[in-house]
């Protein structure tokens, strides 16, 4: 069971980070190309991304909790577990307070004017890379088992 949970945990994290990296790449290409149609395409991607990242979240959190409950070597007192929990909370706050607004602003500009201003594009990229950085801190804590 523990191997299965660990497999799901790793796959979920890989999907979460990989999806974010692809989103930065693909969204950036659409935004730089400009045009109303690309704004609508980016809007559709954002709608589908909510489902995709929601599933990744459930897989990561569910398997992570399962690992803590079933693995004798790890427990709620381990620092790396709390770093990962904090990273997920911070990532969610970052998404709600920064990333979503930056994405919506870029989509609105593309749909209305056909271009995204450089400041809007930079804010959107910063938001995406910020979330990736938060998640990589969690991965680092998990790999090193800091505090265990």
mmCIF file of C-alpha atoms in Angstrom:
data_model
loop_
_atom_site.group_PDB
_atom_site.id
_atom_site.type_symbol
_atom_site.label_atom_id
_atom_site.label_comp_id
_atom_site.label_asym_id
_atom_site.label_seq_id
_atom_site.Cartn_x
_atom_site.Cartn_y
_atom_site.Cartn_z
ATOM 1 C CA UNK A 1 0.000 0.000 0.000
ATOM 2 C CA UNK A 2 2.784 2.398 0.906
ATOM 3 C CA UNK A 3 4.476 1.939 -2.482
ATOM 4 C CA UNK A 4 1.177 2.659 -4.222
ATOM 5 C CA UNK A 5 0.607 5.793 -2.173
ATOM 6 C CA UNK A 6 4.168 6.974 -2.794
ATOM 7 C CA UNK A 7 3.722 6.339 -6.529
ATOM 8 C CA UNK A 8 0.506 8.383 -6.570
ATOM 9 C CA UNK A 9 2.164 11.137 -4.536
ATOM 10 C CA UNK A 10 5.095 11.416 -6.947
ATOM 11 C CA UNK A 11 2.857 11.250 -10.034
ATOM 12 C CA UNK A 12 0.579 13.940 -8.574
ATOM 13 C CA UNK A 13 3.487 16.258 -7.812
ATOM 14 C CA UNK A 14 5.033 15.652 -11.238
ATOM 15 C CA UNK A 15 1.701 16.450 -12.880
ATOM 16 C CA UNK A 16 1.225 19.576 -10.771
ATOM 17 C CA UNK A 17 4.682 21.000 -11.472
ATOM 18 C CA UNK A 18 4.794 19.764 -15.067
ATOM 19 C CA UNK A 19 1.374 21.226 -15.786
ATOM 20 C CA UNK A 20 2.465 24.544 -14.328
ATOM 21 C CA UNK A 21 5.629 24.608 -16.426
ATOM 22 C CA UNK A 22 3.698 23.741 -19.573
ATOM 23 C CA UNK A 23 1.142 26.438 -18.723
ATOM 24 C CA UNK A 24 3.887 29.050 -18.469
ATOM 25 C CA UNK A 25 5.296 27.934 -21.816
ATOM 26 C CA UNK A 26 2.032 27.540 -23.745
ATOM 27 C CA UNK A 27 0.318 30.536 -22.186
ATOM 28 C CA UNK A 28 3.353 32.664 -22.897
ATOM 29 C CA UNK A 29 3.379 31.596 -26.528
ATOM 30 C CA UNK A 30 -0.313 32.426 -26.920
ATOM 31 C CA UNK A 31 0.063 35.786 -25.192
ATOM 32 C CA UNK A 32 3.092 36.779 -27.253
ATOM 33 C CA UNK A 33 1.346 35.795 -30.485
ATOM 34 C CA UNK A 34 -1.554 38.038 -29.468
ATOM 35 C CA UNK A 35 -4.998 38.197 -30.951
ATOM 36 C CA UNK A 36 -8.540 37.778 -29.753
ATOM 37 C CA UNK A 37 -8.605 34.104 -30.708
ATOM 38 C CA UNK A 38 -5.533 33.392 -28.602
ATOM 39 C CA UNK A 39 -7.162 35.215 -25.705
ATOM 40 C CA UNK A 40 -10.193 32.936 -26.016
ATOM 41 C CA UNK A 41 -7.906 29.890 -26.294
ATOM 42 C CA UNK A 42 -6.069 30.940 -23.138
ATOM 43 C CA UNK A 43 -9.394 31.429 -21.392
ATOM 44 C CA UNK A 44 -10.418 27.877 -22.315
ATOM 45 C CA UNK A 45 -7.084 26.533 -21.073
ATOM 46 C CA UNK A 46 -7.594 28.346 -17.758
ATOM 47 C CA UNK A 47 -11.049 26.791 -17.380
ATOM 48 C CA UNK A 48 -9.694 23.281 -18.016
ATOM 49 C CA UNK A 49 -6.638 23.930 -15.810
ATOM 50 C CA UNK A 50 -8.911 24.338 -12.789
ATOM 51 C CA UNK A 51 -10.072 20.748 -13.179
ATOM 52 C CA UNK A 52 -6.597 19.417 -13.969
ATOM 53 C CA UNK A 53 -4.911 21.087 -11.001
ATOM 54 C CA UNK A 54 -7.841 20.204 -8.758
ATOM 55 C CA UNK A 55 -7.293 16.531 -9.542
ATOM 56 C CA UNK A 56 -3.538 16.890 -9.003
ATOM 57 C CA UNK A 57 -4.219 18.569 -5.647
ATOM 58 C CA UNK A 58 -6.501 15.735 -4.498
ATOM 59 C CA UNK A 59 -3.964 13.093 -5.569
ATOM 60 C CA UNK A 60 -1.051 14.856 -3.842
ATOM 61 C CA UNK A 61 -2.870 15.685 -0.620
ATOM 62 C CA UNK A 62 -4.780 12.409 -0.397
ATOM 63 C CA UNK A 63 -1.729 10.235 -1.002
ATOM 64 C CA UNK A 64 0.379 12.435 1.287
ATOM 65 C CA UNK A 65 -2.052 12.029 4.154
ATOM 66 C CA UNK A 66 -2.236 8.317 3.421
ATOM 67 C CA UNK A 67 1.562 8.062 3.581
ATOM 68 C CA UNK A 68 1.737 9.864 6.920
ATOM 69 C CA UNK A 69 -0.964 7.610 8.350
ATOM 70 C CA UNK A 70 0.506 4.335 7.067
ATOM 71 C CA UNK A 71 4.275 4.864 7.060
ATOM 72 C CA UNK A 72 5.891 4.245 10.443
ATOM 73 C CA UNK A 73 9.042 6.217 9.580
ATOM 74 C CA UNK A 74 7.150 9.480 8.998
ATOM 75 C CA UNK A 75 4.685 11.331 11.145
ATOM 76 C CA UNK A 76 2.953 14.631 11.745
ATOM 77 C CA UNK A 77 5.890 15.732 13.909
ATOM 78 C CA UNK A 78 8.342 15.711 10.985
ATOM 79 C CA UNK A 79 9.437 19.122 9.732
ATOM 80 C CA UNK A 80 9.369 18.123 6.065
ATOM 81 C CA UNK A 81 5.697 17.191 6.359
ATOM 82 C CA UNK A 82 4.840 20.639 7.720
ATOM 83 C CA UNK A 83 6.951 22.374 5.072
ATOM 84 C CA UNK A 84 4.933 20.526 2.426
ATOM 85 C CA UNK A 85 1.637 21.387 4.132
ATOM 86 C CA UNK A 86 2.700 25.034 4.358
ATOM 87 C CA UNK A 87 3.741 25.010 0.688
ATOM 88 C CA UNK A 88 0.323 23.725 -0.361
ATOM 89 C CA UNK A 89 -1.422 26.408 1.712
ATOM 90 C CA UNK A 90 0.887 29.155 0.384
ATOM 91 C CA UNK A 91 0.445 27.868 -3.172
ATOM 92 C CA UNK A 92 -3.338 28.037 -2.794
ATOM 93 C CA UNK A 93 -3.160 31.563 -1.402
ATOM 94 C CA UNK A 94 -0.740 32.570 -4.173
ATOM 95 C CA UNK A 95 -3.128 31.175 -6.773
ATOM 96 C CA UNK A 96 -6.111 32.999 -5.301
ATOM 97 C CA UNK A 97 -4.418 36.320 -4.606
ATOM 98 C CA UNK A 98 -1.834 36.631 -7.392
ATOM 99 C CA UNK A 99 -1.919 34.053 -10.181
ATOM 100 C CA UNK A 100 -5.620 34.065 -10.945
ATOM 101 C CA UNK A 101 -5.758 37.870 -11.127
ATOM 102 C CA UNK A 102 -2.669 38.024 -13.349
ATOM 103 C CA UNK A 103 -4.103 35.391 -15.691
ATOM 104 C CA UNK A 104 -7.492 37.057 -15.897
ATOM 105 C CA UNK A 105 -5.893 40.447 -16.616
ATOM 106 C CA UNK A 106 -3.831 38.978 -19.438
ATOM 107 C CA UNK A 107 -6.813 37.147 -20.916
ATOM 108 C CA UNK A 108 -8.959 40.305 -20.743
ATOM 109 C CA UNK A 109 -6.305 42.368 -22.520
ATOM 110 C CA UNK A 110 -5.865 39.762 -25.229
ATOM 111 C CA UNK A 111 -9.603 39.461 -25.804
ATOM 112 C CA UNK A 112 -10.269 43.200 -25.870
ATOM 113 C CA UNK A 113 -7.167 44.684 -27.538
ATOM 114 C CA UNK A 114 -5.493 41.664 -29.121
ATOM 115 C CA UNK A 115 -2.274 42.225 -27.157
ATOM 116 C CA UNK A 116 -1.082 41.878 -23.598
ATOM 117 C CA UNK A 117 0.900 44.822 -22.260
ATOM 118 C CA UNK A 118 4.469 43.942 -21.254
ATOM 119 C CA UNK A 119 3.707 44.743 -17.600
ATOM 120 C CA UNK A 120 0.686 42.429 -17.624
ATOM 121 C CA UNK A 121 2.679 39.654 -19.289
ATOM 122 C CA UNK A 122 5.551 40.067 -16.797
ATOM 123 C CA UNK A 123 3.160 39.956 -13.829
ATOM 124 C CA UNK A 124 1.575 36.787 -15.225
ATOM 125 C CA UNK A 125 4.966 35.080 -15.712
ATOM 126 C CA UNK A 126 6.100 36.145 -12.238
ATOM 127 C CA UNK A 127 2.937 34.613 -10.781
ATOM 128 C CA UNK A 128 3.505 31.322 -12.604
ATOM 129 C CA UNK A 129 7.167 31.053 -11.632
ATOM 130 C CA UNK A 130 6.287 32.021 -8.065
ATOM 131 C CA UNK A 131 3.969 29.036 -7.764
ATOM 132 C CA UNK A 132 6.565 26.705 -9.274
ATOM 133 C CA UNK A 133 9.122 27.965 -6.736
ATOM 134 C CA UNK A 134 6.728 27.311 -3.843
ATOM 135 C CA UNK A 135 6.131 23.753 -5.043
ATOM 136 C CA UNK A 136 9.845 23.108 -5.555
ATOM 137 C CA UNK A 137 10.465 24.052 -1.922
ATOM 138 C CA UNK A 138 8.020 21.305 -0.960
ATOM 139 C CA UNK A 139 9.759 18.819 -3.268
ATOM 140 C CA UNK A 140 13.145 19.748 -1.774
ATOM 141 C CA UNK A 141 11.805 19.229 1.744
ATOM 142 C CA UNK A 142 10.373 15.840 0.749
ATOM 143 C CA UNK A 143 13.535 14.623 -0.938
ATOM 144 C CA UNK A 144 15.885 15.706 1.840
ATOM 145 C CA UNK A 145 13.408 14.680 4.574
ATOM 146 C CA UNK A 146 14.525 17.786 6.448
ATOM 147 C CA UNK A 147 13.840 17.488 10.147
ATOM 148 C CA UNK A 148 13.250 13.718 10.076
#
